[in-house]
Amino acid sequence: MAAVLAGCGGGGAAEAPGGVQLVQEGSLTMCTQLPYDPFEFRQGNDIVGFDVDMVNLVSAKLGVTTQIIDTPFDTIQSGADLDTGKCDIGAAAMTITDARKQNIDFSDPYFDATQALLVKADAGITDLGQLAGKRLGVQNSTTGADYAAANAAGAEIVTFEDLGLLLTAVQTGNVDAAINDNGPLLDFAKKNPGLTVTKEFDTGEQYGFGVRKGNTALTQAVNEALAAAKSDGTYNRIYTTWFGQAPATGS
């Protein structure tokens, strides 16, 4: 299992096979934001999930362990955590966007996603047009927040710092609906019958792992690990573990 670190990054840089520079000797340090089921979340004393399993493949390739730091999503997607040596890789169900490419380098895509609408099962809300004058929750610095700002005219946008707070707001009625990536919303609705996903929006997003700009050796190692996993069936096995079925197109 991956170890969990409380906060700041390690000391001086160390080198792994292939000339990969790591912030802590013997470890690949992963920054993520919890919770984001089923990609990264706490299970007892461990942090588990789809992203964790995928990063563990990279660690195995490098012959190191995985260390995980729980940190705000904004400092992951902005590149701040990578630039300051807090971590080596950002793994947080993060959509590849042109804006983010200005601050971080991305791996090859490893997951297809889109945005979705979560509401209470009896709300009768099936589209954004019904949210005029109502409260729509989003997560800070996400593509869901961007989508809501561009497409939910008339709704009152309420921003939350993490997914857990956003989901709780829908449950308690603090907001009338939430927009976020379809994976975690479908997972949460499955576990909470009082909630439902009534619409998915075809945004054509793909997730990538983020690394510090110019860290080509690590980017190459991540891409090689992803390619090997897709080639030998490991990717489909991990995907099925967390999503209950193999990816439709092999992602």
XYZ file of C-alpha atoms in Angstrom:
251
model
C 0.000 0.000 0.000
C 1.077 3.559 -0.573
C 2.287 5.495 2.412
C 0.595 8.761 3.318
C 2.486 11.969 4.054
C 0.964 14.856 5.938
C 2.251 17.818 3.978
C 5.540 19.268 2.814
C 7.833 17.653 0.297
C 11.062 15.847 1.009
C 14.646 17.011 1.008
C 17.161 17.000 -1.827
C 16.493 15.402 -5.177
C 17.396 11.761 -5.727
C 17.742 9.764 -8.911
C 15.812 6.662 -9.955
C 16.515 4.338 -12.908
C 16.430 6.042 -16.291
C 17.746 9.316 -14.882
C 14.394 10.195 -13.286
C 14.836 12.872 -10.629
C 12.689 12.348 -7.515
C 12.086 14.720 -4.615
C 12.632 11.935 -2.087
C 15.049 9.030 -2.421
C 13.352 5.672 -2.899
C 9.878 7.148 -3.391
C 7.632 8.535 -6.098
C 5.706 11.277 -4.319
C 2.140 11.761 -5.554
C 0.055 14.858 -4.856
C -3.712 14.401 -4.869
C -6.802 15.840 -3.210
C -9.037 13.659 -1.074
C -11.674 12.445 -1.323
C -12.341 11.725 -4.983
C -13.879 8.245 -5.083
C -13.112 5.969 -6.803
C -9.880 7.612 -7.985
C -8.348 8.417 -4.591
C -9.928 8.063 -1.156
C -9.229 6.777 2.337
C -9.989 3.171 3.155
C -9.113 2.626 6.781
C -5.524 3.777 7.223
C -4.733 3.550 3.502
C -5.341 5.729 0.476
C -6.616 3.640 -2.420
C -8.258 4.116 -5.794
C -7.824 3.961 -9.535
C -5.233 6.755 -9.689
C -3.280 5.188 -6.834
C -3.130 1.832 -8.617
C -1.965 3.507 -11.817
C 0.765 5.509 -10.058
C 1.875 2.334 -8.295
C 2.654 0.907 -11.754
C 5.014 3.824 -12.376
C 6.631 3.331 -8.959
C 7.144 -0.368 -9.690
C 8.792 0.504 -12.988
C 11.173 2.853 -11.173
C 11.806 0.390 -8.352
C 10.510 2.760 -5.668
C 7.511 3.039 -3.327
C 4.596 5.463 -3.647
C 4.173 8.263 -1.116
C 0.934 10.279 -1.185
C 0.371 13.882 -0.108
C -3.173 15.234 0.307
C -3.085 18.803 -0.980
C -5.531 21.319 -2.532
C -6.425 20.583 -6.142
C -5.654 24.165 -7.140
C -1.968 23.831 -6.217
C -1.777 20.567 -8.164
C -3.324 21.822 -11.397
C -1.471 25.143 -11.212
C 1.898 23.367 -11.009
C 2.794 24.972 -7.677
C 3.229 21.658 -5.845
C 5.497 20.319 -8.576
C 7.551 23.496 -8.939
C 8.259 23.710 -5.199
C 9.339 20.079 -4.911
C 6.358 19.019 -2.841
C 5.776 16.062 -5.124
C 6.912 14.380 -8.343
C 3.534 13.673 -9.922
C 0.057 15.138 -9.742
C -2.581 12.399 -9.854
C -6.019 13.775 -9.132
C -8.402 12.766 -11.934
C -7.073 15.870 -13.699
C -8.357 16.820 -17.140
C -5.740 17.772 -19.715
C -6.395 21.372 -20.784
C -4.441 23.966 -22.737
C -4.475 26.306 -19.743
C -2.950 23.680 -17.464
C -0.346 22.798 -20.093
C 1.083 26.267 -19.550
C 2.073 25.247 -16.016
C 2.679 21.494 -16.080
C 3.576 18.717 -18.500
C 1.032 15.941 -18.931
C 1.417 12.241 -19.491
C -0.460 10.526 -22.274
C -4.211 10.381 -21.532
C -5.213 7.502 -19.275
C -8.953 8.006 -18.684
C -11.918 9.377 -20.664
C -14.386 11.546 -18.755
C -17.171 14.070 -19.119
C -19.211 16.330 -16.868
C -22.415 15.229 -15.133
C -25.309 16.636 -13.100
C -26.039 15.243 -9.625
C -29.339 15.984 -7.865
C -31.657 14.499 -5.269
C -33.656 11.660 -6.805
C -36.965 13.501 -6.356
C -35.729 16.918 -7.519
C -37.091 16.675 -11.052
C -34.020 18.479 -12.410
C -32.733 16.948 -15.620
C -30.884 19.811 -17.319
C -29.099 23.080 -16.628
C -32.002 25.162 -17.948
C -34.034 24.186 -14.879
C -31.457 25.682 -12.501
C -32.226 29.363 -13.114
C -32.642 30.940 -9.694
C -31.373 27.794 -7.969
C -28.045 26.952 -6.316
C -25.567 24.928 -8.378
C -22.512 23.523 -6.605
C -19.089 23.154 -8.232
C -15.572 22.262 -7.079
C -12.925 24.978 -7.119
C -10.532 25.137 -10.113
C -12.180 22.240 -11.971
C -13.442 21.878 -15.525
C -16.873 21.340 -13.983
C -16.726 24.825 -12.516
C -15.732 26.177 -15.930
C -18.588 24.300 -17.602
C -21.136 25.610 -15.121
C -19.945 29.195 -15.554
C -20.309 28.924 -19.327
C -23.545 26.946 -19.535
C -25.690 27.445 -16.411
C -27.075 30.909 -17.063
C -29.236 32.172 -14.219
C -27.997 29.666 -11.659
C -26.288 30.795 -8.468
C -22.854 29.131 -8.595
C -21.616 27.947 -5.186
C -17.966 26.875 -5.021
C -16.573 24.190 -2.706
C -12.930 23.391 -2.017
C -13.226 19.624 -2.393
C -15.553 16.954 -3.725
C -16.598 15.723 -0.289
C -18.002 19.125 0.659
C -19.739 19.407 -2.717
C -21.443 16.023 -2.390
C -22.545 16.737 1.173
C -24.098 20.005 -0.010
C -26.321 18.109 -2.458
C -27.310 15.582 0.217
C -28.266 18.265 2.743
C -30.029 20.496 0.230
C -27.514 23.301 0.615
C -27.372 23.275 -3.191
C -30.001 22.044 -5.643
C -27.518 20.292 -7.929
C -23.821 19.759 -8.552
C -21.641 19.518 -11.635
C -18.474 17.446 -11.557
C -16.807 14.628 -13.474
C -19.107 11.715 -14.229
C -16.937 9.027 -12.608
C -17.153 10.197 -8.986
C -20.760 11.391 -9.304
C -21.962 8.065 -10.708
C -20.019 6.243 -7.987
C -21.561 8.397 -5.255
C -25.095 8.071 -6.631
C -24.697 4.279 -6.730
C -23.783 4.275 -3.039
C -26.480 6.798 -2.082
C -29.901 5.891 -3.577
C -31.399 9.237 -2.555
C -29.248 10.905 -5.214
C -29.075 10.426 -8.964
C -27.154 11.587 -12.026
C -29.777 12.893 -14.436
C -27.541 14.134 -17.244
C -24.058 13.731 -18.666
C -22.587 16.447 -20.871
C -20.377 15.413 -23.790
C -17.282 17.446 -22.947
C -14.825 14.889 -24.373
C -12.320 15.233 -21.531
C -9.270 13.057 -20.872
C -7.269 12.747 -17.672
C -3.497 12.918 -17.543
C -0.867 12.736 -14.819
C 0.946 16.021 -14.252
C 4.713 16.444 -13.860
C 6.937 19.477 -13.508
C 7.534 21.205 -16.840
C 10.687 19.930 -18.484
C 10.826 16.732 -16.420
C 10.923 14.632 -19.567
C 12.502 11.559 -17.978
C 9.600 11.136 -15.555
C 7.013 11.883 -18.237
C 8.564 9.184 -20.402
C 8.555 6.681 -17.533
C 4.875 7.383 -16.827
C 3.969 6.971 -20.498
C 5.911 3.712 -20.750
C 4.144 2.335 -17.669
C 0.730 3.333 -19.068
C 1.492 1.772 -22.460
C 2.670 -1.478 -20.874
C -0.445 -1.671 -18.680
C -2.731 -1.202 -21.660
C -0.797 -3.730 -23.714
C -0.687 -6.555 -21.170
C -4.235 -6.199 -19.791
C -3.281 -4.660 -16.452
C -5.091 -1.419 -17.259
C -8.372 -3.198 -18.014
C -8.050 -5.258 -14.835
C -7.506 -2.161 -12.651
C -10.314 -0.306 -14.442
C -12.726 -3.182 -13.851
C -11.782 -3.303 -10.165
C -12.861 0.291 -9.618
C -15.637 0.782 -12.197
C -17.209 -2.675 -12.409
C -16.576 -3.146 -16.118
C -13.798 -2.812 -18.673
C -13.473 0.520 -20.517
C -15.631 0.688 -23.636
C -12.756 1.623 -25.927
C -9.730 0.675 -23.831
C -9.190 4.329 -22.848
